[in-house]
Short mmCIF file of C-alpha atoms in Angstrom, two decimals:
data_model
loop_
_atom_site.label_atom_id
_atom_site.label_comp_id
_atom_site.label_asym_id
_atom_site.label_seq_id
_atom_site.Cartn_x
_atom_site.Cartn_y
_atom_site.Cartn_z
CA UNK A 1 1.31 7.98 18.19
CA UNK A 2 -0.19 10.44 15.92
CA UNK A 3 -3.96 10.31 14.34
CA UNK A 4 -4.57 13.26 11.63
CA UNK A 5 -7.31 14.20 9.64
CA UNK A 6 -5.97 15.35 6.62
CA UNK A 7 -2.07 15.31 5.10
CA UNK A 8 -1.56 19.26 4.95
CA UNK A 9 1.31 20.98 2.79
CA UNK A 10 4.87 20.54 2.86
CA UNK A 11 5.89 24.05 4.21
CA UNK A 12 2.41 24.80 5.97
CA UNK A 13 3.64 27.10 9.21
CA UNK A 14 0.20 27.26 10.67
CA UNK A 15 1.22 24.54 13.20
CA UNK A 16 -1.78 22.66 13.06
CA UNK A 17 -1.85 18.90 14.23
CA UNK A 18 -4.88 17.73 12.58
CA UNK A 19 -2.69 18.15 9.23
CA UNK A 20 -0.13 15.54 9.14
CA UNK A 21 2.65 17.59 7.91
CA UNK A 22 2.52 19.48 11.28
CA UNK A 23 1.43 16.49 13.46
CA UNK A 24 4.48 14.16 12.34
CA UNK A 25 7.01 16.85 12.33
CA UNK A 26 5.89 17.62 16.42
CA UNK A 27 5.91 14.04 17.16
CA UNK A 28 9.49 13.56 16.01
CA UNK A 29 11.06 16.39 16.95
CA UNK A 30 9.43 15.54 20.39
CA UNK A 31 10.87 11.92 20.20
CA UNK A 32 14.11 13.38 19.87
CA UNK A 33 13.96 16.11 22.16
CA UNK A 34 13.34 13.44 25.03
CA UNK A 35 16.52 11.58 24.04
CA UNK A 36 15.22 9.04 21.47
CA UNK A 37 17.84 8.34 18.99
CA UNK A 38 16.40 8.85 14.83
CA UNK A 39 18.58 5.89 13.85
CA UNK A 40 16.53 3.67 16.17
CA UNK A 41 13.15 5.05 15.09
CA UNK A 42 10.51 2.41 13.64
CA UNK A 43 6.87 2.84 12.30
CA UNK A 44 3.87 0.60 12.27
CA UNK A 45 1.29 2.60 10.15
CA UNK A 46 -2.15 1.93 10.16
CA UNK A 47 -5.26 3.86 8.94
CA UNK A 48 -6.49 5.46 5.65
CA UNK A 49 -9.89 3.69 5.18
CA UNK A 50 -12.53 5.69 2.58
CA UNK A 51 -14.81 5.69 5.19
CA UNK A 52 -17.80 8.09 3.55
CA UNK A 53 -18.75 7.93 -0.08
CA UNK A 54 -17.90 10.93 -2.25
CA UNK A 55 -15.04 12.10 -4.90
CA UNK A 56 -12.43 13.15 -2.58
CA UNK A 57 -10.45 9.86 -0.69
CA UNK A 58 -9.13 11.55 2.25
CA UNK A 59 -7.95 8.19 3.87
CA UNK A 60 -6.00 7.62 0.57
CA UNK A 61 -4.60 10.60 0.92
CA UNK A 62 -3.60 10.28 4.41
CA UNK A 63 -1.77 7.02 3.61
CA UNK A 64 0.23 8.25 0.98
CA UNK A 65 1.18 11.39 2.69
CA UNK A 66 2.50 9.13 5.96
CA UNK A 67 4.39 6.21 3.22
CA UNK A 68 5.88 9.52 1.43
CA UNK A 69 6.98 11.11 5.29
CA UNK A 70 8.51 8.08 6.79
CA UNK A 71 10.61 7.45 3.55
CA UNK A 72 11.57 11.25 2.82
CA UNK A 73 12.66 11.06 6.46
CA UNK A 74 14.57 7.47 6.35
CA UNK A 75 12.55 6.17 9.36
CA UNK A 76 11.62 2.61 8.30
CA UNK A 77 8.02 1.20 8.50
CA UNK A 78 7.85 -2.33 9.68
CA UNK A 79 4.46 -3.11 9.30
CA UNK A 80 1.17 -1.22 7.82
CA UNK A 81 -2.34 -1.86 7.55
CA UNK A 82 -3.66 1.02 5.05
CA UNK A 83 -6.23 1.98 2.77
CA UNK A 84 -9.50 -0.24 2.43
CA UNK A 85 -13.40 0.53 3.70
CA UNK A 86 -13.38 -0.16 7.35
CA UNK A 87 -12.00 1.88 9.94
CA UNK A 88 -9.61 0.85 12.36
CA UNK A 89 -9.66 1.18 16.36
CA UNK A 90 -5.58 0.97 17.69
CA UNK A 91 -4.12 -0.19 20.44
CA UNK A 92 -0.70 0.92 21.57
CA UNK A 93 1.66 -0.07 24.31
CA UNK A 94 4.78 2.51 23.88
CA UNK A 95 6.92 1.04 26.49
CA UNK A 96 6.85 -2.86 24.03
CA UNK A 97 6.50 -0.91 20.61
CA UNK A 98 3.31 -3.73 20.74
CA UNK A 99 0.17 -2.26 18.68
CA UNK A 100 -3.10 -4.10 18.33
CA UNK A 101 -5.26 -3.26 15.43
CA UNK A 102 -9.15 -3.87 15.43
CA UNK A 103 -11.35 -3.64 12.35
CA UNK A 104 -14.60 -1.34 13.16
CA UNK A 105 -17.84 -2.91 12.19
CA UNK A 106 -20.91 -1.09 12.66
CA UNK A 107 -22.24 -2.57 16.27
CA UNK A 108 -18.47 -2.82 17.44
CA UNK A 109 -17.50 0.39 17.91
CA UNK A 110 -19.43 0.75 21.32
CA UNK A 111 -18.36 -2.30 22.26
CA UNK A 112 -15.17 -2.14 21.93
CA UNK A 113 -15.30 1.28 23.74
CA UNK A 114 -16.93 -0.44 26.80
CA UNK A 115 -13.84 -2.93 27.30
CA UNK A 116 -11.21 -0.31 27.41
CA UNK A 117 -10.10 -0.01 30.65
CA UNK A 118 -10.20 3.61 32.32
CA UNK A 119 -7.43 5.29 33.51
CA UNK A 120 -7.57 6.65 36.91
CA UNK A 121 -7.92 10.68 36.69
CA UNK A 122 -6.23 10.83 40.08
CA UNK A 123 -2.66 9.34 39.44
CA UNK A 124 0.01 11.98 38.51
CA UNK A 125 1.96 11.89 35.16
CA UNK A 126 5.64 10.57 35.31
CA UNK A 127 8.33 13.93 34.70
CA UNK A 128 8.88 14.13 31.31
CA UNK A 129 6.27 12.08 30.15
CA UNK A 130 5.58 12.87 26.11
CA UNK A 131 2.07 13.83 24.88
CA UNK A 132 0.63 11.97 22.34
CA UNK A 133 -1.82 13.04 20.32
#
């Protein structure tokens, strides 16, 4: 699961992950390092809201820059929520491929904070667990 802030350049080296370019590029090369197989890859894309007034649509940008990657890369996108004026909080269960997606209103983001469970800080992570970011 990857959440960037802007799309970046094709080429950038600076390694960056809040530039997509860099971001996606980590996350699948990670994939595969830890044995998934690309053929089996799927994406559920969600995001890209103009969420602040003003001439430059990042979120539009951001959308168009993760349609273009998944299809430059042949990974297919099997469902998408993009683009719009309300942001999105996400839900995701790796182990199902399951992904809920909540439209942010302005008195729900706190509350939808609150009934997230915590994770315990005292469990250890599994060997060879993948960080998402």
């Amino acid at each position: 699961m990857n959440h960037f802030l802007l799309p970046g350049e094709v080429g950038d080296q600076s390694g960056n992950t809040r530039y997509g370019v860099n971001a996606m590029e980590l996350l699948v090369n990670g994939l595969i390092k830890q044995g998934a197989a690309r053929h089996r890859l799927l994406v559920k894309l969600f995001g890209g809201a103009k969420m602040f007034e003003g001439s430059v649509n990042v979120g539009d940008k951001n959308a168009g820059f993760a349609r273009w990657f998944m299809k430059s890369e042949g990974i297919p996108v099997v469902t998408e929520c993009l683009r719009g004026r309300k942001g999105r909080k996400i839900r995701f269960w790796p182990s199902t491929g399951r992904a809920q997606r909540m439209f942010m209103t302005d008195d729900s983001a706190a509350a939808i904070e609150r009934d997230l469970p915590v994770a315990p800080t005292n469990v250890p992570a599994p060997e060879g667990a993948i960080e998402l970011f």
